[in-house]
Short mmCIF file of C-alpha atoms in Angstrom, two decimals:
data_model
loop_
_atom_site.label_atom_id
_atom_site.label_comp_id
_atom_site.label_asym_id
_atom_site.label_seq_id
_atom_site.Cartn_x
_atom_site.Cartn_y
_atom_site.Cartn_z
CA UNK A 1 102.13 100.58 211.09
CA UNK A 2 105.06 101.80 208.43
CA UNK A 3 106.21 98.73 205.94
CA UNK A 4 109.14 98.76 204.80
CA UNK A 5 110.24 99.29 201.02
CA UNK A 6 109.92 95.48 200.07
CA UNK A 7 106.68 94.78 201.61
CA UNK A 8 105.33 98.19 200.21
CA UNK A 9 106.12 96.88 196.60
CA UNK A 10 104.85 93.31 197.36
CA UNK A 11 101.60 95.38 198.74
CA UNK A 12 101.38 97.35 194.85
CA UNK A 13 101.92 94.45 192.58
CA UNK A 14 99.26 92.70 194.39
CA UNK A 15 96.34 95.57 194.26
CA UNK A 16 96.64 95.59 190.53
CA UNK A 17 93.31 95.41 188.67
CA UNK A 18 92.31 92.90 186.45
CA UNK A 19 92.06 93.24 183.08
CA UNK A 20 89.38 95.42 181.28
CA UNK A 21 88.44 93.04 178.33
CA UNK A 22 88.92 89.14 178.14
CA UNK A 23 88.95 87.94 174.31
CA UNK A 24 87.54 84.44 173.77
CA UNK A 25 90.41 81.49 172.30
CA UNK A 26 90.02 81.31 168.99
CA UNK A 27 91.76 78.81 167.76
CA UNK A 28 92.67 74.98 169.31
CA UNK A 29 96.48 75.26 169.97
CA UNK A 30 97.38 71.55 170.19
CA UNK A 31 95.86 71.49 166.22
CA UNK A 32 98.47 72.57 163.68
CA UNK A 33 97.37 75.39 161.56
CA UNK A 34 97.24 75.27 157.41
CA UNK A 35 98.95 78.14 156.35
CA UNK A 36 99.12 79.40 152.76
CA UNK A 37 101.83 79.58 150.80
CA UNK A 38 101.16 82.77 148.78
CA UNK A 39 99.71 86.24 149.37
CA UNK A 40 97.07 86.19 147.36
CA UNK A 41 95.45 82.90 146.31
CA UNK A 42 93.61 82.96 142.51
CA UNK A 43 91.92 80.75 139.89
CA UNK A 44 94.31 79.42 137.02
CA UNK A 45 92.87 81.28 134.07
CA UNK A 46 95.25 79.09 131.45
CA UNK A 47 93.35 75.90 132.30
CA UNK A 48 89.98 75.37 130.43
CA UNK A 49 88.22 72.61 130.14
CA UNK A 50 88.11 70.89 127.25
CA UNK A 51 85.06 71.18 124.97
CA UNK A 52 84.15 69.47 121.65
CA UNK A 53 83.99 72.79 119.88
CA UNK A 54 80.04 72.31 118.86
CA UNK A 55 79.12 75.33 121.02
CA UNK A 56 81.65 77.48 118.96
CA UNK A 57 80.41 75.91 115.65
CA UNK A 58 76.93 77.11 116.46
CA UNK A 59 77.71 80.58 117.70
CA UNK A 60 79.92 81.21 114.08
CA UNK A 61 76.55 79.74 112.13
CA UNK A 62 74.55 81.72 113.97
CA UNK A 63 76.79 85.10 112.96
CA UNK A 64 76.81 84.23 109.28
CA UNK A 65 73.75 83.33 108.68
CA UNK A 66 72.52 87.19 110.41
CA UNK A 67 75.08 88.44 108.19
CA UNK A 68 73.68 86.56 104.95
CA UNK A 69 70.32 88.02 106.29
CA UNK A 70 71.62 91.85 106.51
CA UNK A 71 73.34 91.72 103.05
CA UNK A 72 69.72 89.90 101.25
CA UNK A 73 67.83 92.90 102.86
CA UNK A 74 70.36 95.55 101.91
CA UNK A 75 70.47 93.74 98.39
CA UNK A 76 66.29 93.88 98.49
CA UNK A 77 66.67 97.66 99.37
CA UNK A 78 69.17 98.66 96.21
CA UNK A 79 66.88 97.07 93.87
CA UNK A 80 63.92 99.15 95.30
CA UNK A 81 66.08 102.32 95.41
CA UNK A 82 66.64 101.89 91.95
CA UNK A 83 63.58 101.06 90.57
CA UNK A 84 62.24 104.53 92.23
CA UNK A 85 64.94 106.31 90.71
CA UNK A 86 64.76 104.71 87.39
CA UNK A 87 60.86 105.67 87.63
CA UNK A 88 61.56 109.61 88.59
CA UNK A 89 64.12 110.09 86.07
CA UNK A 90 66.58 110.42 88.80
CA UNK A 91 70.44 109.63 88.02
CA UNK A 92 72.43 108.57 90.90
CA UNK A 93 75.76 108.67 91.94
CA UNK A 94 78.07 105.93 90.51
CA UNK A 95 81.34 107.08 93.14
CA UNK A 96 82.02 109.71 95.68
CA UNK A 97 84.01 112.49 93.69
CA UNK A 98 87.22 113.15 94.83
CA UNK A 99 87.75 116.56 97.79
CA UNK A 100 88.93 119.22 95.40
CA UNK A 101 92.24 121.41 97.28
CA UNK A 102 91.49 125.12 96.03
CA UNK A 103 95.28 126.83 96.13
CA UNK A 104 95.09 130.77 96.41
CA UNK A 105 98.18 132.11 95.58
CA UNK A 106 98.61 135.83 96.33
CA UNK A 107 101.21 137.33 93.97
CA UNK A 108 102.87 140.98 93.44
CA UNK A 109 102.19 141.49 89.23
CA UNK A 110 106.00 142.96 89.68
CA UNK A 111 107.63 139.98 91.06
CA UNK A 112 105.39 136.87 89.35
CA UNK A 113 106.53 133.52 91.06
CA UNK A 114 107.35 132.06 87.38
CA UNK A 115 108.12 128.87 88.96
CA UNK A 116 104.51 128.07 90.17
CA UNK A 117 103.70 128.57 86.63
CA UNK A 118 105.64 126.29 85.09
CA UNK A 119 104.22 123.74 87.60
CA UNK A 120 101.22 124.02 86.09
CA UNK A 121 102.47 123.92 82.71
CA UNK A 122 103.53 120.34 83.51
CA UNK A 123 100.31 119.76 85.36
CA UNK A 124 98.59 120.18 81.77
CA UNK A 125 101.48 118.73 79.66
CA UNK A 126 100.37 115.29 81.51
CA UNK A 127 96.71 115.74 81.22
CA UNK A 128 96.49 116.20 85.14
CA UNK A 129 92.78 117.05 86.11
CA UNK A 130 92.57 120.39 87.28
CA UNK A 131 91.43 124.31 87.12
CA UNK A 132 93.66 127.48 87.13
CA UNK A 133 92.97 130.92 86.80
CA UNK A 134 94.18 134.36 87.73
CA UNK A 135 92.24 137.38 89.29
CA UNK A 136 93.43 141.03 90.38
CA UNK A 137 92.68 142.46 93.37
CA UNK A 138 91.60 145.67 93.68
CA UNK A 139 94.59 146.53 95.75
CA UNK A 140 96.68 146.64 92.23
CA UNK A 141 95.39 149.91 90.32
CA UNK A 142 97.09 149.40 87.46
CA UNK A 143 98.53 146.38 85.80
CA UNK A 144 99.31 145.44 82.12
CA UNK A 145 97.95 141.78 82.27
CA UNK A 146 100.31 141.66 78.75
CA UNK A 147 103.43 141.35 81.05
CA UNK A 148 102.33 138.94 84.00
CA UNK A 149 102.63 135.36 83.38
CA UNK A 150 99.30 133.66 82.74
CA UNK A 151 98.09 129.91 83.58
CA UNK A 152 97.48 127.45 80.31
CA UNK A 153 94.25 126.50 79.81
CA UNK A 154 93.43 123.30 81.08
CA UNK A 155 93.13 120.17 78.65
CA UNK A 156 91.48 118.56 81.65
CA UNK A 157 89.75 120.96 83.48
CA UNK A 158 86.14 119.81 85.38
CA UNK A 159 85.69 123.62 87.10
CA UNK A 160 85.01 123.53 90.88
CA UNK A 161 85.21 119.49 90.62
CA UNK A 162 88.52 119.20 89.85
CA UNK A 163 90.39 118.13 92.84
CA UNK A 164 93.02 120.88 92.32
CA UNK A 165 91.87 124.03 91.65
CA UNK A 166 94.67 126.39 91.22
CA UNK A 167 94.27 130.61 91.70
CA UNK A 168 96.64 133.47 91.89
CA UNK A 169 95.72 136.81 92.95
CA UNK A 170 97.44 139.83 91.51
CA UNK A 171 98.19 142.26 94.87
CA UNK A 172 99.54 145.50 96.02
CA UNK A 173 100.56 144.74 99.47
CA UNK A 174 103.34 143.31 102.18
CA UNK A 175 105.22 139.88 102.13
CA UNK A 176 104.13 138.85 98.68
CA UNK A 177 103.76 135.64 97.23
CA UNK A 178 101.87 133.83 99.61
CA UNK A 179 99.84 131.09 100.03
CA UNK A 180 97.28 129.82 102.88
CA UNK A 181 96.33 126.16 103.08
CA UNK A 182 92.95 125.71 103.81
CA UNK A 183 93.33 123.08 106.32
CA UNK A 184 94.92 124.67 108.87
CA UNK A 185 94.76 128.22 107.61
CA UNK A 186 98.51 128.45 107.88
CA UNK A 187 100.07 130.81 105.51
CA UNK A 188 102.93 129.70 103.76
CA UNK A 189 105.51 132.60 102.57
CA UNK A 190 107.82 132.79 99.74
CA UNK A 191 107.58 131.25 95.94
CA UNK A 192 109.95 127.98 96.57
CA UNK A 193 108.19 127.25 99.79
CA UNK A 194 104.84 127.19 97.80
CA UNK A 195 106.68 125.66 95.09
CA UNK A 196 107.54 122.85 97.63
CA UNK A 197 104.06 122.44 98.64
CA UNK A 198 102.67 122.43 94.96
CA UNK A 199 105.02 119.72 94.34
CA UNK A 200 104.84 117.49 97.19
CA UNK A 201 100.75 117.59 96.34
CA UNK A 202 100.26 117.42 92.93
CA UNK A 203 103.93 116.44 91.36
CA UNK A 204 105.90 114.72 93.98
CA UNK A 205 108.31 112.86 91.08
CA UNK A 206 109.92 116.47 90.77
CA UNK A 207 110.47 116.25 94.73
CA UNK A 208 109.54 114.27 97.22
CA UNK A 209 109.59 110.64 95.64
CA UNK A 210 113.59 110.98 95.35
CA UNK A 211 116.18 109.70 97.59
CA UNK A 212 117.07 111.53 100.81
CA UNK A 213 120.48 112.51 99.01
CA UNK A 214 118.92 114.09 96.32
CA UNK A 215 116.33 115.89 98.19
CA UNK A 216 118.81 117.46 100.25
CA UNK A 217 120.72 118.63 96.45
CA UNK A 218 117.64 119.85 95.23
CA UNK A 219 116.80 121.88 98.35
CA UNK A 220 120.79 123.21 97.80
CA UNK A 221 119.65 124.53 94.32
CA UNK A 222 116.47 125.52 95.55
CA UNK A 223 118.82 127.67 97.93
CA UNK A 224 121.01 128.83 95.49
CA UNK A 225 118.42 130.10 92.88
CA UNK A 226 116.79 132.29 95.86
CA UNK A 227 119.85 133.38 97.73
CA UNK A 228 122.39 133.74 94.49
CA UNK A 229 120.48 134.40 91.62
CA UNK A 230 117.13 136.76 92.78
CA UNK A 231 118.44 137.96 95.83
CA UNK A 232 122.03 139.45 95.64
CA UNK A 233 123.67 141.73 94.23
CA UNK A 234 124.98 142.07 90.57
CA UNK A 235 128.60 140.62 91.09
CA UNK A 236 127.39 137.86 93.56
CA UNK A 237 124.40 136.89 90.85
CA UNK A 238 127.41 136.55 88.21
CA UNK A 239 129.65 134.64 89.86
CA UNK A 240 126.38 132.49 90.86
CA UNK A 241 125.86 132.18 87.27
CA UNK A 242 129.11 131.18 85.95
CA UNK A 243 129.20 128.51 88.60
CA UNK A 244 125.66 127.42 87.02
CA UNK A 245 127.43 127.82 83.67
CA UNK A 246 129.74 125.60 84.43
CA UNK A 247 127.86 122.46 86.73
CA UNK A 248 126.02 122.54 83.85
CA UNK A 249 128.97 122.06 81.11
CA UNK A 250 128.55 118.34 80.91
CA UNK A 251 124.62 117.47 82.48
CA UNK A 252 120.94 118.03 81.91
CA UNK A 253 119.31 118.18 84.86
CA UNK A 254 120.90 119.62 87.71
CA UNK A 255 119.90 116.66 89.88
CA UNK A 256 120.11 112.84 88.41
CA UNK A 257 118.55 112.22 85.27
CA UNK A 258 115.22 114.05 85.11
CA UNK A 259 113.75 117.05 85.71
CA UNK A 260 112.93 117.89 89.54
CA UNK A 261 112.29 120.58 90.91
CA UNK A 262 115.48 122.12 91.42
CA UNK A 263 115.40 122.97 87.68
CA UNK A 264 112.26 124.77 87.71
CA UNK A 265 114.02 126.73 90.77
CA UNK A 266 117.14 128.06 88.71
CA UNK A 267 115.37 128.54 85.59
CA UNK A 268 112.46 130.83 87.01
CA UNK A 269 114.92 132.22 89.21
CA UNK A 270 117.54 132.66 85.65
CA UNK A 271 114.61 134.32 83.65
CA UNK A 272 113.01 136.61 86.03
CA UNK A 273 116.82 138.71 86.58
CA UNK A 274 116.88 139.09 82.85
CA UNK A 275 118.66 138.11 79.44
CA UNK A 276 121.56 136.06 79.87
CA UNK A 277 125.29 137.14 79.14
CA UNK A 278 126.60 135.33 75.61
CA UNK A 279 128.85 133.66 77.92
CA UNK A 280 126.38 132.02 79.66
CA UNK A 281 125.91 129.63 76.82
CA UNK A 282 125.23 126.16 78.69
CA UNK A 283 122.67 128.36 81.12
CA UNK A 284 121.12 129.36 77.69
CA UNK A 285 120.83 125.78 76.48
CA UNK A 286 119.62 124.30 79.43
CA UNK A 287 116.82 126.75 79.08
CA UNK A 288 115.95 125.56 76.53
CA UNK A 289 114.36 122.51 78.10
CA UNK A 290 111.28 125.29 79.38
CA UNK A 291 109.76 126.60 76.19
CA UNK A 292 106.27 127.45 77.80
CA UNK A 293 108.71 129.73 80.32
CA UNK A 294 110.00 132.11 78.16
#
Protein backbone atom coordinates (compact mmCIF):
# COMPACT_ATOMS: atom_id res chain seq x y z
CA UNK A 1 0.00 0.00 0.00
CA UNK A 2 1.56 3.57 -1.40
CA UNK A 3 1.38 6.53 1.45
CA UNK A 4 1.16 9.51 0.49
CA UNK A 5 3.90 12.36 0.87
CA UNK A 6 2.71 13.44 4.46
CA UNK A 7 2.38 10.13 5.98
CA UNK A 8 5.77 9.08 4.29
CA UNK A 9 7.52 11.99 6.26
CA UNK A 10 5.51 11.31 9.50
CA UNK A 11 6.80 7.49 8.81
CA UNK A 12 10.88 9.03 8.65
CA UNK A 13 10.86 11.34 11.57
CA UNK A 14 9.55 8.58 13.58
CA UNK A 15 12.28 5.67 12.60
CA UNK A 16 15.00 7.96 13.75
CA UNK A 17 17.57 6.34 16.07
CA UNK A 18 18.29 7.30 19.35
CA UNK A 19 21.13 8.87 20.36
CA UNK A 20 24.66 7.23 20.43
CA UNK A 21 25.99 8.61 23.82
CA UNK A 22 23.88 9.94 26.88
CA UNK A 23 26.14 12.33 29.17
CA UNK A 24 25.21 12.25 32.87
CA UNK A 25 23.67 16.00 34.49
CA UNK A 26 26.24 17.54 35.98
CA UNK A 27 25.19 20.16 37.65
CA UNK A 28 21.63 20.86 39.84
CA UNK A 29 19.85 23.51 37.64
CA UNK A 30 17.37 24.92 40.19
CA UNK A 31 20.91 25.89 42.32
CA UNK A 32 22.44 29.16 41.13
CA UNK A 33 25.96 28.84 40.06
CA UNK A 34 29.09 31.04 41.67
CA UNK A 35 30.78 32.39 38.91
CA UNK A 36 34.11 34.23 39.04
CA UNK A 37 34.67 37.46 38.35
CA UNK A 38 38.15 37.35 36.74
CA UNK A 39 40.09 35.11 34.36
CA UNK A 40 42.58 34.10 36.30
CA UNK A 41 42.25 34.07 40.10
CA UNK A 42 45.85 34.67 42.21
CA UNK A 43 47.30 35.22 45.70
CA UNK A 44 47.87 39.01 46.70
CA UNK A 45 51.64 39.07 46.86
CA UNK A 46 51.56 42.91 48.48
CA UNK A 47 49.94 41.60 51.67
CA UNK A 48 52.34 40.02 54.29
CA UNK A 49 51.76 39.35 57.46
CA UNK A 50 53.07 41.22 59.92
CA UNK A 51 56.11 39.96 61.87
CA UNK A 52 58.06 41.41 64.84
CA UNK A 53 61.23 41.55 62.81
CA UNK A 54 63.23 39.02 65.36
CA UNK A 55 63.54 36.44 62.55
CA UNK A 56 65.30 39.16 60.35
CA UNK A 57 67.44 40.32 63.36
CA UNK A 58 68.77 36.81 63.67
CA UNK A 59 69.38 36.01 60.05
CA UNK A 60 71.64 39.66 59.79
CA UNK A 61 73.61 38.32 63.21
CA UNK A 62 74.01 35.27 61.85
CA UNK A 63 75.74 36.91 58.42
CA UNK A 64 78.06 39.14 60.40
CA UNK A 65 79.18 37.20 62.74
CA UNK A 66 80.38 34.42 59.54
CA UNK A 67 81.77 37.44 58.12
CA UNK A 68 83.76 38.50 61.43
CA UNK A 69 84.78 34.74 61.30
CA UNK A 70 86.16 34.84 57.49
CA UNK A 71 88.07 38.17 58.02
CA UNK A 72 89.83 36.63 61.79
CA UNK A 73 90.92 33.57 59.63
CA UNK A 74 92.09 35.57 56.63
CA UNK A 75 93.76 37.98 59.29
CA UNK A 76 95.33 34.52 61.05
CA UNK A 77 96.53 33.54 57.47
CA UNK A 78 98.52 37.08 56.62
CA UNK A 79 100.31 36.85 59.78
CA UNK A 80 101.45 33.23 58.92
CA UNK A 81 102.23 34.24 55.30
CA UNK A 82 104.42 36.69 56.61
CA UNK A 83 106.17 35.16 59.17
CA UNK A 84 107.27 32.42 56.36
CA UNK A 85 108.35 35.05 54.20
CA UNK A 86 110.09 37.08 56.74
CA UNK A 87 111.89 33.59 57.66
CA UNK A 88 112.99 32.79 53.77
CA UNK A 89 114.19 36.13 53.09
CA UNK A 90 111.37 36.55 50.75
CA UNK A 91 110.09 40.26 49.91
CA UNK A 92 106.60 40.50 48.87
CA UNK A 93 104.61 42.59 46.90
CA UNK A 94 103.36 45.84 48.59
CA UNK A 95 100.74 46.78 45.25
CA UNK A 96 99.97 45.37 41.89
CA UNK A 97 102.21 47.47 39.41
CA UNK A 98 100.48 49.29 37.00
CA UNK A 99 99.85 47.35 32.94
CA UNK A 100 102.64 49.06 31.05
CA UNK A 101 101.13 50.21 27.10
CA UNK A 102 104.33 49.51 24.84
CA UNK A 103 103.74 52.14 21.68
CA UNK A 104 105.70 50.99 18.44
CA UNK A 105 105.88 53.65 16.22
CA UNK A 106 107.12 52.78 12.72
CA UNK A 107 108.74 55.87 11.13
CA UNK A 108 110.45 56.71 7.56
CA UNK A 109 114.18 58.37 8.93
CA UNK A 110 113.18 60.89 5.82
CA UNK A 111 109.93 62.07 7.05
CA UNK A 112 110.42 61.87 11.20
CA UNK A 113 106.91 62.58 12.83
CA UNK A 114 108.62 65.57 14.94
CA UNK A 115 105.43 66.01 16.65
CA UNK A 116 105.45 62.60 18.53
CA UNK A 117 108.70 63.79 19.72
CA UNK A 118 107.94 66.70 21.24
CA UNK A 119 105.20 64.71 23.11
CA UNK A 120 107.62 63.07 24.76
CA UNK A 121 109.67 65.96 25.46
CA UNK A 122 106.76 67.14 27.63
CA UNK A 123 106.26 63.65 28.93
CA UNK A 124 109.85 64.14 30.62
CA UNK A 125 109.59 67.95 31.22
CA UNK A 126 106.78 66.77 33.90
CA UNK A 127 108.61 63.88 35.31
CA UNK A 128 105.97 61.45 33.66
CA UNK A 129 107.08 57.74 34.32
CA UNK A 130 108.05 56.21 31.27
CA UNK A 131 110.68 54.54 28.63
CA UNK A 132 111.52 55.65 25.02
CA UNK A 133 113.87 54.54 22.63
CA UNK A 134 114.53 54.26 18.94
CA UNK A 135 115.69 51.19 16.80
CA UNK A 136 116.35 50.77 12.89
CA UNK A 137 115.13 48.21 11.02
CA UNK A 138 117.00 46.48 8.77
CA UNK A 139 114.77 47.56 5.98
CA UNK A 140 116.71 51.17 6.17
CA UNK A 141 120.39 50.48 4.75
CA UNK A 142 121.65 53.53 5.38
CA UNK A 143 120.75 56.26 7.78
CA UNK A 144 122.75 59.12 9.48
CA UNK A 145 121.20 58.72 13.04
CA UNK A 146 122.93 62.59 13.29
CA UNK A 147 119.84 63.91 11.32
CA UNK A 148 116.74 61.91 12.77
CA UNK A 149 115.19 63.26 15.78
CA UNK A 150 116.02 61.29 18.91
CA UNK A 151 113.84 60.65 22.24
CA UNK A 152 115.24 62.50 25.68
CA UNK A 153 116.33 60.36 28.10
CA UNK A 154 113.98 59.70 30.66
CA UNK A 155 114.27 61.46 34.20
CA UNK A 156 111.75 58.82 35.23
CA UNK A 157 112.30 55.91 33.41
CA UNK A 158 111.61 52.19 35.33
CA UNK A 159 112.49 50.06 31.82
CA UNK A 160 109.84 47.46 30.88
CA UNK A 161 107.81 48.62 34.19
CA UNK A 162 106.99 51.78 33.19
CA UNK A 163 103.45 51.88 32.18
CA UNK A 164 104.32 53.69 28.91
CA UNK A 165 106.93 52.46 27.09
CA UNK A 166 107.46 54.44 24.02
CA UNK A 167 109.50 52.95 20.58
CA UNK A 168 109.98 54.15 17.10
CA UNK A 169 111.30 52.11 14.41
CA UNK A 170 113.35 53.64 11.65
CA UNK A 171 111.81 51.88 8.15
CA UNK A 172 112.16 51.63 4.48
CA UNK A 173 108.75 50.73 3.44
CA UNK A 174 104.88 51.78 2.40
CA UNK A 175 102.39 54.06 4.37
CA UNK A 176 104.87 55.30 6.91
CA UNK A 177 104.40 56.49 10.21
CA UNK A 178 102.35 54.04 11.72
CA UNK A 179 101.34 52.76 14.75
CA UNK A 180 99.46 49.39 15.97
CA UNK A 181 97.72 49.30 19.32
CA UNK A 182 98.20 46.28 20.97
CA UNK A 183 94.75 45.76 22.08
CA UNK A 184 93.06 45.30 19.17
CA UNK A 185 95.97 45.10 16.77
CA UNK A 186 94.48 47.93 14.78
CA UNK A 187 96.94 49.99 12.97
CA UNK A 188 96.61 53.50 13.18
CA UNK A 189 98.07 55.62 10.04
CA UNK A 190 99.46 58.99 9.82
CA UNK A 191 101.61 61.23 12.52
CA UNK A 192 98.50 63.49 13.90
CA UNK A 193 96.34 60.45 14.17
CA UNK A 194 99.07 58.86 16.44
CA UNK A 195 99.62 62.17 17.80
CA UNK A 196 95.87 62.06 18.83
CA UNK A 197 96.20 58.78 20.39
CA UNK A 198 99.50 59.70 22.32
CA UNK A 199 97.65 62.51 23.69
CA UNK A 200 94.37 61.27 24.60
CA UNK A 201 96.61 58.42 26.68
CA UNK A 202 99.29 59.94 28.23
CA UNK A 203 98.58 63.98 27.91
CA UNK A 204 94.93 64.49 27.50
CA UNK A 205 95.24 68.44 28.94
CA UNK A 206 96.79 69.12 25.36
CA UNK A 207 93.46 67.43 23.91
CA UNK A 208 90.87 65.74 25.09
CA UNK A 209 90.11 67.42 28.59
CA UNK A 210 89.01 70.74 26.59
CA UNK A 211 85.65 71.87 25.67
CA UNK A 212 83.85 70.43 22.65
CA UNK A 213 84.46 73.96 20.92
CA UNK A 214 87.93 73.84 21.27
CA UNK A 215 88.43 70.34 20.33
CA UNK A 216 86.77 70.86 17.19
CA UNK A 217 89.56 74.25 16.68
CA UNK A 218 92.30 72.18 17.52
CA UNK A 219 91.32 69.34 15.15
CA UNK A 220 90.95 72.58 12.44
CA UNK A 221 94.72 73.29 13.09
CA UNK A 222 95.51 69.84 13.29
CA UNK A 223 93.96 69.96 9.63
CA UNK A 224 95.60 72.83 8.54
CA UNK A 225 99.24 71.90 9.58
CA UNK A 226 98.76 68.47 7.50
CA UNK A 227 96.77 69.67 4.56
CA UNK A 228 98.46 73.44 4.23
CA UNK A 229 101.71 73.33 5.57
CA UNK A 230 103.35 69.48 4.75
CA UNK A 231 101.17 68.60 2.11
CA UNK A 232 100.76 71.29 -0.68
CA UNK A 233 102.43 72.89 -2.80
CA UNK A 234 104.89 75.89 -2.41
CA UNK A 235 102.36 78.84 -3.05
CA UNK A 236 99.48 77.10 -1.10
CA UNK A 237 102.14 76.38 2.00
CA UNK A 238 102.83 80.34 1.83
CA UNK A 239 99.72 81.65 1.81
CA UNK A 240 99.05 78.92 4.70
CA UNK A 241 101.80 80.54 6.45
CA UNK A 242 101.05 84.11 6.24
CA UNK A 243 97.58 83.29 7.46
CA UNK A 244 99.54 81.54 10.52
CA UNK A 245 101.62 84.73 10.56
CA UNK A 246 98.99 86.65 11.06
CA UNK A 247 96.28 84.54 13.68
CA UNK A 248 99.20 84.62 15.47
CA UNK A 249 99.92 88.61 15.47
CA UNK A 250 98.26 89.19 18.77
CA UNK A 251 98.08 85.34 20.72
CA UNK A 252 100.19 82.56 22.15
CA UNK A 253 98.64 79.59 21.74
CA UNK A 254 96.65 78.99 18.84
CA UNK A 255 93.80 77.62 20.96
CA UNK A 256 92.81 79.43 24.51
CA UNK A 257 95.45 80.03 26.83
CA UNK A 258 97.80 77.04 26.90
CA UNK A 259 99.49 74.88 24.90
CA UNK A 260 97.34 71.93 23.25
CA UNK A 261 97.98 70.08 20.86
CA UNK A 262 97.21 72.04 17.97
CA UNK A 263 100.53 73.85 18.62
CA UNK A 264 102.64 70.92 18.56
CA UNK A 265 100.70 70.24 15.09
CA UNK A 266 101.79 73.60 13.29
CA UNK A 267 105.08 73.79 14.80
CA UNK A 268 106.32 70.17 13.74
CA UNK A 269 104.46 70.64 10.72
CA UNK A 270 106.42 74.62 10.41
CA UNK A 271 109.91 73.00 11.09
CA UNK A 272 109.94 69.91 9.10
CA UNK A 273 109.20 72.23 5.45
CA UNK A 274 112.21 74.25 6.42
CA UNK A 275 113.60 77.77 7.60
CA UNK A 276 111.10 80.32 7.80
CA UNK A 277 110.82 83.49 5.48
CA UNK A 278 112.04 86.88 7.59
CA UNK A 279 108.56 87.78 7.13
CA UNK A 280 107.29 85.18 8.99
CA UNK A 281 108.35 86.89 12.15
CA UNK A 282 105.35 86.05 14.65
CA UNK A 283 105.63 82.18 13.17
CA UNK A 284 109.36 82.60 14.25
CA UNK A 285 108.47 83.79 17.74
CA UNK A 286 105.90 81.51 18.48
CA UNK A 287 108.52 78.92 17.86
CA UNK A 288 110.15 79.89 20.13
CA UNK A 289 107.94 78.39 22.80
CA UNK A 290 109.61 74.60 21.48
CA UNK A 291 113.30 74.86 22.21
CA UNK A 292 113.84 70.97 22.54
CA UNK A 293 112.23 71.06 18.69
CA UNK A 294 114.64 72.78 16.91
Amino acid sequence: MLCAPRDFKMAAVQSVNPPMYKLPVLYNNSSPLDLPTCMYQMSSCHYEEVSDGNDQREDILTLENKQENILRELEVLRTEINGLASKLEVKLPTKRSPVSVDYVISASPQDPPLSLFLLQRIMNQRNMVHCASTFLHSSVSVCDVTKVPTFQKPRNDRGRQSPCLLTVVWKNVPDLPYLVISSSHTPLFGEFTIARHLSRACLPDLYSKFGIDEIAHIDHWIHFASNSILNSKSKERADALHTLNSYLKSKTWLVGNQMSLADIAVASACLQVGSLQPTFGNVKKWLDNFPSLQ
